[in-house]
mmCIF file of C-alpha atoms in Angstrom:
data_model
loop_
_atom_site.group_PDB
_atom_site.id
_atom_site.type_symbol
_atom_site.label_atom_id
_atom_site.label_comp_id
_atom_site.label_asym_id
_atom_site.label_seq_id
_atom_site.Cartn_x
_atom_site.Cartn_y
_atom_site.Cartn_z
ATOM 1 C CA MET Y 4 -40.284 -26.766 7.325
ATOM 2 C CA GLU Y 5 -37.153 -24.697 7.575
ATOM 3 C CA ASN Y 6 -34.006 -26.615 8.376
ATOM 4 C CA PRO Y 7 -32.856 -25.242 11.775
ATOM 5 C CA ALA Y 8 -29.235 -26.000 10.869
ATOM 6 C CA THR Y 9 -29.306 -23.492 8.022
ATOM 7 C CA PRO Y 10 -28.040 -20.103 9.254
ATOM 8 C CA ASP Y 11 -30.257 -17.114 8.648
ATOM 9 C CA PRO Y 12 -28.090 -14.019 7.893
ATOM 10 C CA ALA Y 13 -30.762 -11.802 9.386
ATOM 11 C CA ARG Y 14 -30.597 -13.644 12.722
ATOM 12 C CA ASP Y 15 -27.060 -14.987 12.593
ATOM 13 C CA PRO Y 16 -24.804 -12.473 10.843
ATOM 14 C CA VAL Y 17 -21.447 -13.775 9.675
ATOM 15 C CA PRO Y 18 -18.751 -12.631 12.124
ATOM 16 C CA ASP Y 19 -16.245 -10.106 10.813
ATOM 17 C CA THR Y 20 -13.404 -12.610 11.263
ATOM 18 C CA ALA Y 21 -15.060 -15.367 9.237
ATOM 19 C CA PRO Y 22 -13.300 -16.489 6.037
ATOM 20 C CA LEU Y 23 -14.866 -15.278 2.804
ATOM 21 C CA PRO Y 24 -16.683 -17.804 0.590
ATOM 22 C CA ALA Y 25 -14.405 -20.156 -1.348
ATOM 23 C CA LEU Y 26 -15.628 -18.556 -4.568
ATOM 24 C CA TYR Y 27 -13.595 -15.473 -3.721
ATOM 25 C CA ALA Y 28 -10.610 -17.158 -2.054
ATOM 26 C CA PRO Y 29 -7.283 -16.370 -3.795
ATOM 27 C CA GLU Y 30 -4.388 -18.810 -3.799
ATOM 28 C CA ARG Y 31 -1.644 -16.179 -3.687
ATOM 29 C CA VAL Y 32 -1.596 -12.465 -2.772
ATOM 30 C CA ILE Y 33 1.412 -10.149 -2.869
ATOM 31 C CA ILE Y 34 1.532 -7.053 -0.639
ATOM 32 C CA VAL Y 35 3.866 -4.294 -1.848
ATOM 33 C CA ASP Y 36 4.474 -1.523 0.685
ATOM 34 C CA ASP Y 37 7.623 0.050 2.113
ATOM 35 C CA HIS Y 38 6.143 0.160 5.638
ATOM 36 C CA ALA Y 39 6.411 -3.121 7.563
ATOM 37 C CA LEU Y 40 3.536 -2.121 9.848
ATOM 38 C CA VAL Y 41 1.183 -1.769 6.866
ATOM 39 C CA ARG Y 42 2.320 -5.073 5.380
ATOM 40 C CA ASP Y 43 1.781 -6.842 8.701
ATOM 41 C CA GLY Y 44 -1.663 -5.309 9.110
ATOM 42 C CA LEU Y 45 -2.815 -6.347 5.651
ATOM 43 C CA ARG Y 46 -1.322 -9.794 6.151
ATOM 44 C CA THR Y 47 -3.352 -10.270 9.349
ATOM 45 C CA VAL Y 48 -6.572 -9.295 7.595
ATOM 46 C CA LEU Y 49 -5.848 -11.592 4.658
ATOM 47 C CA GLU Y 50 -4.817 -14.557 6.824
ATOM 48 C CA GLN Y 51 -8.068 -14.368 8.762
ATOM 49 C CA ALA Y 52 -10.177 -14.015 5.622
ATOM 50 C CA PHE Y 53 -8.293 -16.520 3.433
ATOM 51 C CA PRO Y 54 -6.680 -19.162 5.685
ATOM 52 C CA ALA Y 55 -5.387 -21.267 2.784
ATOM 53 C CA CYS Y 56 -3.955 -18.337 0.823
ATOM 54 C CA GLU Y 57 -0.199 -17.917 0.331
ATOM 55 C CA ILE Y 58 0.608 -14.321 1.285
ATOM 56 C CA LEU Y 59 3.902 -12.820 0.133
ATOM 57 C CA ASP Y 60 5.176 -9.301 0.668
ATOM 58 C CA ALA Y 61 7.776 -6.942 -0.729
ATOM 59 C CA ASP Y 62 9.045 -3.523 0.322
ATOM 60 C CA GLY Y 63 9.472 -2.232 -3.233
ATOM 61 C CA LEU Y 64 8.636 -2.778 -6.872
ATOM 62 C CA GLU Y 65 11.757 -4.744 -7.831
ATOM 63 C CA PRO Y 66 11.342 -7.306 -5.010
ATOM 64 C CA ALA Y 67 7.673 -7.621 -6.012
ATOM 65 C CA LEU Y 68 8.605 -8.282 -9.646
ATOM 66 C CA HIS Y 69 11.124 -10.875 -8.448
ATOM 67 C CA LEU Y 70 8.384 -12.620 -6.447
ATOM 68 C CA LEU Y 71 6.077 -12.670 -9.455
ATOM 69 C CA ALA Y 72 8.844 -14.075 -11.616
ATOM 70 C CA THR Y 73 9.914 -16.789 -9.177
ATOM 71 C CA ALA Y 74 6.817 -17.701 -7.173
ATOM 72 C CA GLY Y 75 4.434 -17.392 -10.097
ATOM 73 C CA GLU Y 76 1.651 -14.972 -10.884
ATOM 74 C CA ALA Y 77 -0.607 -13.863 -8.061
ATOM 75 C CA ASP Y 78 -4.384 -13.688 -7.855
ATOM 76 C CA LEU Y 79 -4.080 -10.208 -6.379
ATOM 77 C CA VAL Y 80 -1.366 -7.586 -5.866
ATOM 78 C CA LEU Y 81 -1.866 -4.872 -3.236
ATOM 79 C CA LEU Y 82 0.356 -1.935 -4.163
ATOM 80 C CA ASP Y 83 1.157 1.176 -2.143
ATOM 81 C CA LEU Y 84 1.013 4.240 -4.374
ATOM 82 C CA LEU Y 85 3.918 6.117 -2.793
ATOM 83 C CA ILE Y 86 6.894 3.777 -2.699
ATOM 84 C CA PRO Y 87 10.400 5.293 -2.754
ATOM 85 C CA GLY Y 88 12.023 4.793 -6.128
ATOM 86 C CA ILE Y 89 8.729 4.843 -8.017
ATOM 87 C CA GLU Y 90 7.558 8.023 -9.705
ATOM 88 C CA GLY Y 91 3.853 8.546 -10.169
ATOM 89 C CA LEU Y 92 1.904 5.569 -11.437
ATOM 90 C CA SER Y 93 4.977 3.921 -12.968
ATOM 91 C CA GLY Y 94 4.846 0.997 -10.533
ATOM 92 C CA LEU Y 95 1.249 0.248 -11.407
ATOM 93 C CA GLU Y 96 1.960 0.665 -15.113
ATOM 94 C CA THR Y 97 4.928 -1.723 -14.945
ATOM 95 C CA LEU Y 98 2.896 -4.409 -13.198
ATOM 96 C CA ARG Y 99 0.007 -4.021 -15.628
ATOM 97 C CA GLU Y 100 2.362 -4.224 -18.604
ATOM 98 C CA ARG Y 101 4.201 -7.331 -17.436
ATOM 99 C CA TYR Y 102 1.287 -9.128 -15.771
ATOM 100 C CA PRO Y 103 -1.881 -7.890 -17.487
ATOM 101 C CA ALA Y 104 -3.993 -10.758 -16.118
ATOM 102 C CA THR Y 105 -3.126 -9.992 -12.481
ATOM 103 C CA PRO Y 106 -5.453 -7.559 -10.665
ATOM 104 C CA VAL Y 107 -3.483 -4.749 -9.036
ATOM 105 C CA VAL Y 108 -5.233 -2.835 -6.264
ATOM 106 C CA ILE Y 109 -3.795 0.426 -4.959
ATOM 107 C CA VAL Y 110 -3.720 0.700 -1.167
ATOM 108 C CA SER Y 111 -2.885 4.276 -0.224
ATOM 109 C CA GLY Y 112 -3.182 6.974 2.385
ATOM 110 C CA VAL Y 113 -3.817 9.463 -0.433
ATOM 111 C CA THR Y 114 -7.523 9.690 -1.273
ATOM 112 C CA ASP Y 115 -7.684 12.722 -3.530
ATOM 113 C CA ARG Y 116 -10.353 12.228 -6.208
ATOM 114 C CA GLN Y 117 -7.936 12.972 -9.036
ATOM 115 C CA VAL Y 118 -5.424 10.431 -7.718
ATOM 116 C CA VAL Y 119 -8.109 7.744 -7.401
ATOM 117 C CA HIS Y 120 -9.438 8.350 -10.910
ATOM 118 C CA ALA Y 121 -5.936 8.473 -12.415
ATOM 119 C CA ALA Y 122 -5.025 5.128 -10.834
ATOM 120 C CA LEU Y 123 -8.209 3.466 -12.074
ATOM 121 C CA ALA Y 124 -7.688 4.942 -15.532
ATOM 122 C CA ALA Y 125 -4.151 3.483 -15.535
ATOM 123 C CA GLY Y 126 -5.523 -0.006 -14.999
ATOM 124 C CA ALA Y 127 -5.854 -0.469 -11.238
ATOM 125 C CA ALA Y 128 -8.539 -2.982 -10.301
ATOM 126 C CA GLY Y 129 -9.390 -0.916 -7.268
ATOM 127 C CA PHE Y 130 -8.290 1.851 -4.922
ATOM 128 C CA LEU Y 131 -8.382 1.161 -1.187
ATOM 129 C CA PRO Y 132 -7.794 4.017 1.272
ATOM 130 C CA LYS Y 133 -5.688 2.849 4.221
ATOM 131 C CA SER Y 134 -8.382 4.319 6.463
ATOM 132 C CA LEU Y 135 -10.937 1.682 5.377
ATOM 133 C CA PRO Y 136 -12.217 -0.505 8.221
ATOM 134 C CA ARG Y 137 -11.575 -4.229 8.069
ATOM 135 C CA GLY Y 138 -15.054 -5.142 6.908
ATOM 136 C CA ALA Y 139 -14.919 -2.683 4.018
ATOM 137 C CA LEU Y 140 -11.489 -4.032 3.011
ATOM 138 C CA LEU Y 141 -12.874 -7.561 2.826
ATOM 139 C CA ASP Y 142 -15.841 -6.383 0.756
ATOM 140 C CA ALA Y 143 -13.434 -4.652 -1.630
ATOM 141 C CA PHE Y 144 -11.225 -7.758 -1.927
ATOM 142 C CA ALA Y 145 -14.261 -9.926 -2.690
ATOM 143 C CA HIS Y 146 -15.492 -7.435 -5.273
ATOM 144 C CA VAL Y 147 -12.142 -7.347 -7.108
ATOM 145 C CA LEU Y 148 -11.613 -11.113 -6.934
ATOM 146 C CA ALA Y 149 -15.065 -11.562 -8.443
ATOM 147 C CA GLY Y 150 -13.931 -9.503 -11.428
ATOM 148 C CA GLY Y 151 -15.140 -6.061 -10.412
ATOM 149 C CA ILE Y 152 -13.365 -2.721 -10.015
ATOM 150 C CA TYR Y 153 -13.529 -1.143 -6.585
ATOM 151 C CA GLU Y 154 -13.797 2.625 -6.248
ATOM 152 C CA PRO Y 155 -14.104 4.062 -2.737
ATOM 153 C CA GLU Y 156 -16.919 6.340 -1.740
ATOM 154 C CA MET Y 157 -15.657 9.881 -1.321
ATOM 155 C CA THR Y 158 -16.688 11.697 1.816
ATOM 156 C CA ALA Y 159 -16.268 15.242 3.031
ATOM 157 C CA ALA Y 160 -12.990 14.140 4.597
ATOM 158 C CA ASP Y 161 -11.646 13.382 1.134
ATOM 159 C CA THR Y 162 -12.398 16.814 -0.284
ATOM 160 C CA PRO Y 163 -9.726 19.525 -0.228
ATOM 161 C CA PHE Y 164 -8.961 21.168 3.109
ATOM 162 C CA ALA Y 165 -9.920 24.721 3.838
ATOM 163 C CA ALA Y 166 -7.324 26.993 2.283
ATOM 164 C CA GLY Y 167 -5.478 27.704 5.531
ATOM 165 C CA ASP Y 168 -5.387 24.076 6.626
ATOM 166 C CA GLU Y 169 -4.199 22.947 3.209
ATOM 167 C CA GLU Y 170 -1.363 25.466 3.134
ATOM 168 C CA ARG Y 171 -0.226 24.445 6.605
ATOM 169 C CA ALA Y 172 -0.234 20.798 5.516
ATOM 170 C CA ILE Y 173 1.841 21.623 2.436
ATOM 171 C CA HIS Y 174 4.334 23.650 4.497
ATOM 172 C CA ALA Y 175 4.684 20.692 6.887
ATOM 173 C CA ARG Y 176 5.408 18.290 4.016
ATOM 174 C CA ILE Y 177 8.000 20.624 2.492
ATOM 175 C CA ALA Y 178 9.596 21.070 5.912
ATOM 176 C CA ALA Y 179 10.151 17.292 6.004
ATOM 177 C CA LEU Y 180 12.426 17.494 2.945
ATOM 178 C CA THR Y 181 16.191 17.457 3.363
ATOM 179 C CA PRO Y 182 18.103 20.595 2.303
ATOM 180 C CA GLN Y 183 19.190 18.920 -0.945
ATOM 181 C CA GLN Y 184 15.636 17.772 -1.661
ATOM 182 C CA ARG Y 185 14.414 21.336 -1.157
ATOM 183 C CA VAL Y 186 16.976 22.528 -3.686
ATOM 184 C CA VAL Y 187 15.805 19.919 -6.190
ATOM 185 C CA LEU Y 188 12.166 20.852 -5.559
ATOM 186 C CA GLY Y 189 13.089 24.446 -6.307
ATOM 187 C CA LYS Y 190 14.635 23.349 -9.591
ATOM 188 C CA LEU Y 191 11.442 21.453 -10.453
ATOM 189 C CA VAL Y 192 9.387 24.553 -9.714
ATOM 190 C CA GLY Y 193 11.752 26.449 -11.996
ATOM 191 C CA GLY Y 194 10.907 24.067 -14.826
ATOM 192 C CA ARG Y 195 14.243 22.231 -14.975
ATOM 193 C CA LEU Y 196 14.507 18.743 -16.431
ATOM 194 C CA ASN Y 197 16.400 16.026 -14.567
ATOM 195 C CA LYS Y 198 19.462 16.363 -16.800
ATOM 196 C CA GLN Y 199 19.500 20.131 -16.215
ATOM 197 C CA ILE Y 200 19.257 19.645 -12.463
ATOM 198 C CA ALA Y 201 22.074 17.094 -12.579
ATOM 199 C CA TYR Y 202 24.268 19.557 -14.502
ATOM 200 C CA GLU Y 203 23.498 22.542 -12.250
ATOM 201 C CA LEU Y 204 24.068 20.581 -9.032
ATOM 202 C CA ASP Y 205 26.986 18.578 -10.436
ATOM 203 C CA VAL Y 206 25.446 15.250 -9.472
ATOM 204 C CA SER Y 207 24.468 12.125 -11.419
ATOM 205 C CA MET Y 208 21.092 11.544 -13.034
ATOM 206 C CA THR Y 209 20.613 8.618 -10.663
ATOM 207 C CA THR Y 210 21.000 10.960 -7.702
ATOM 208 C CA VAL Y 211 18.494 13.410 -9.140
ATOM 209 C CA LYS Y 212 15.955 10.653 -9.779
ATOM 210 C CA ALA Y 213 16.384 9.419 -6.198
ATOM 211 C CA HIS Y 214 15.771 12.944 -4.882
ATOM 212 C CA VAL Y 215 12.687 13.387 -7.068
ATOM 213 C CA SER Y 216 11.234 10.048 -5.905
ATOM 214 C CA ALA Y 217 11.838 11.004 -2.263
ATOM 215 C CA ILE Y 218 10.212 14.408 -2.832
ATOM 216 C CA LEU Y 219 7.090 12.831 -4.338
ATOM 217 C CA HIS Y 220 6.903 10.388 -1.437
ATOM 218 C CA LYS Y 221 7.223 13.068 1.244
ATOM 219 C CA LEU Y 222 4.833 15.475 -0.465
ATOM 220 C CA GLN Y 223 2.322 12.619 -0.891
ATOM 221 C CA VAL Y 224 1.893 13.192 -4.619
ATOM 222 C CA PHE Y 225 2.415 10.894 -7.583
ATOM 223 C CA SER Y 226 3.858 13.179 -10.246
ATOM 224 C CA ARG Y 227 6.337 16.025 -10.716
ATOM 225 C CA THR Y 228 3.482 18.220 -11.902
ATOM 226 C CA GLN Y 229 1.551 17.724 -8.668
ATOM 227 C CA ALA Y 230 4.678 18.477 -6.646
ATOM 228 C CA VAL Y 231 5.118 21.760 -8.523
ATOM 229 C CA ILE Y 232 1.449 22.636 -8.037
ATOM 230 C CA LEU Y 233 1.733 22.074 -4.275
ATOM 231 C CA ALA Y 234 4.911 24.144 -4.082
ATOM 232 C CA ASN Y 235 3.317 26.973 -6.052
ATOM 233 C CA ARG Y 236 0.319 27.043 -3.719
ATOM 234 C CA VAL Y 237 2.558 28.151 -0.877
ATOM 235 C CA GLY Y 238 4.907 30.267 -2.984
ATOM 236 C CA PHE Y 239 7.896 27.929 -2.713
ATOM 237 C CA ARG Y 240 10.706 28.988 -5.051
ATOM 238 C CA GLU Y 241 14.353 28.205 -5.758
#
């Protein structure tokens, strides 16, 4: 005779706010994102799913590395792809190099297929679009914590825009650049290296690197090459 105290998932589905099984419960998670709203949102999801988990957060790569060095290694690191001061996948690569046993999952608003595949190829344990609903996020966390690699399903919304829509989106991103950032973008399109840009604009290499990082962030790309490709699509020049 069936024990009536045993829940039947078919009749009694687990509520979306229920903690995940202890098998998948991490002891420490670090959230790395420059937007406080995103960090708070992820923290809320994690606190509900893993009540006993220590959740730390950082607004950049260096603070995250400091946390890992002082608090100890984490069971999971959630890393935003487009953090100011980080070019391309360098943040992911740094974390993977220094803490190879720690799963690093990218959490990003960018869901281009090439970006997803590049991040996974660089060692990410998963790629979570920020548009994922809470339930899907929890499934992805459980999958990664169990040793898997999470790759999101691509939908029509993740495919390139129609040509006109895409160009308008690119123009809007470029319009968000400061005048100096537009000048630097023009130099990138012209094939200049950072040291050449620094010489031509009479600024330091540090300043140029800061401008390039800001450009990548605002254009929502992860490499200089992608920034140049976007600029070329709309005919942006020096």
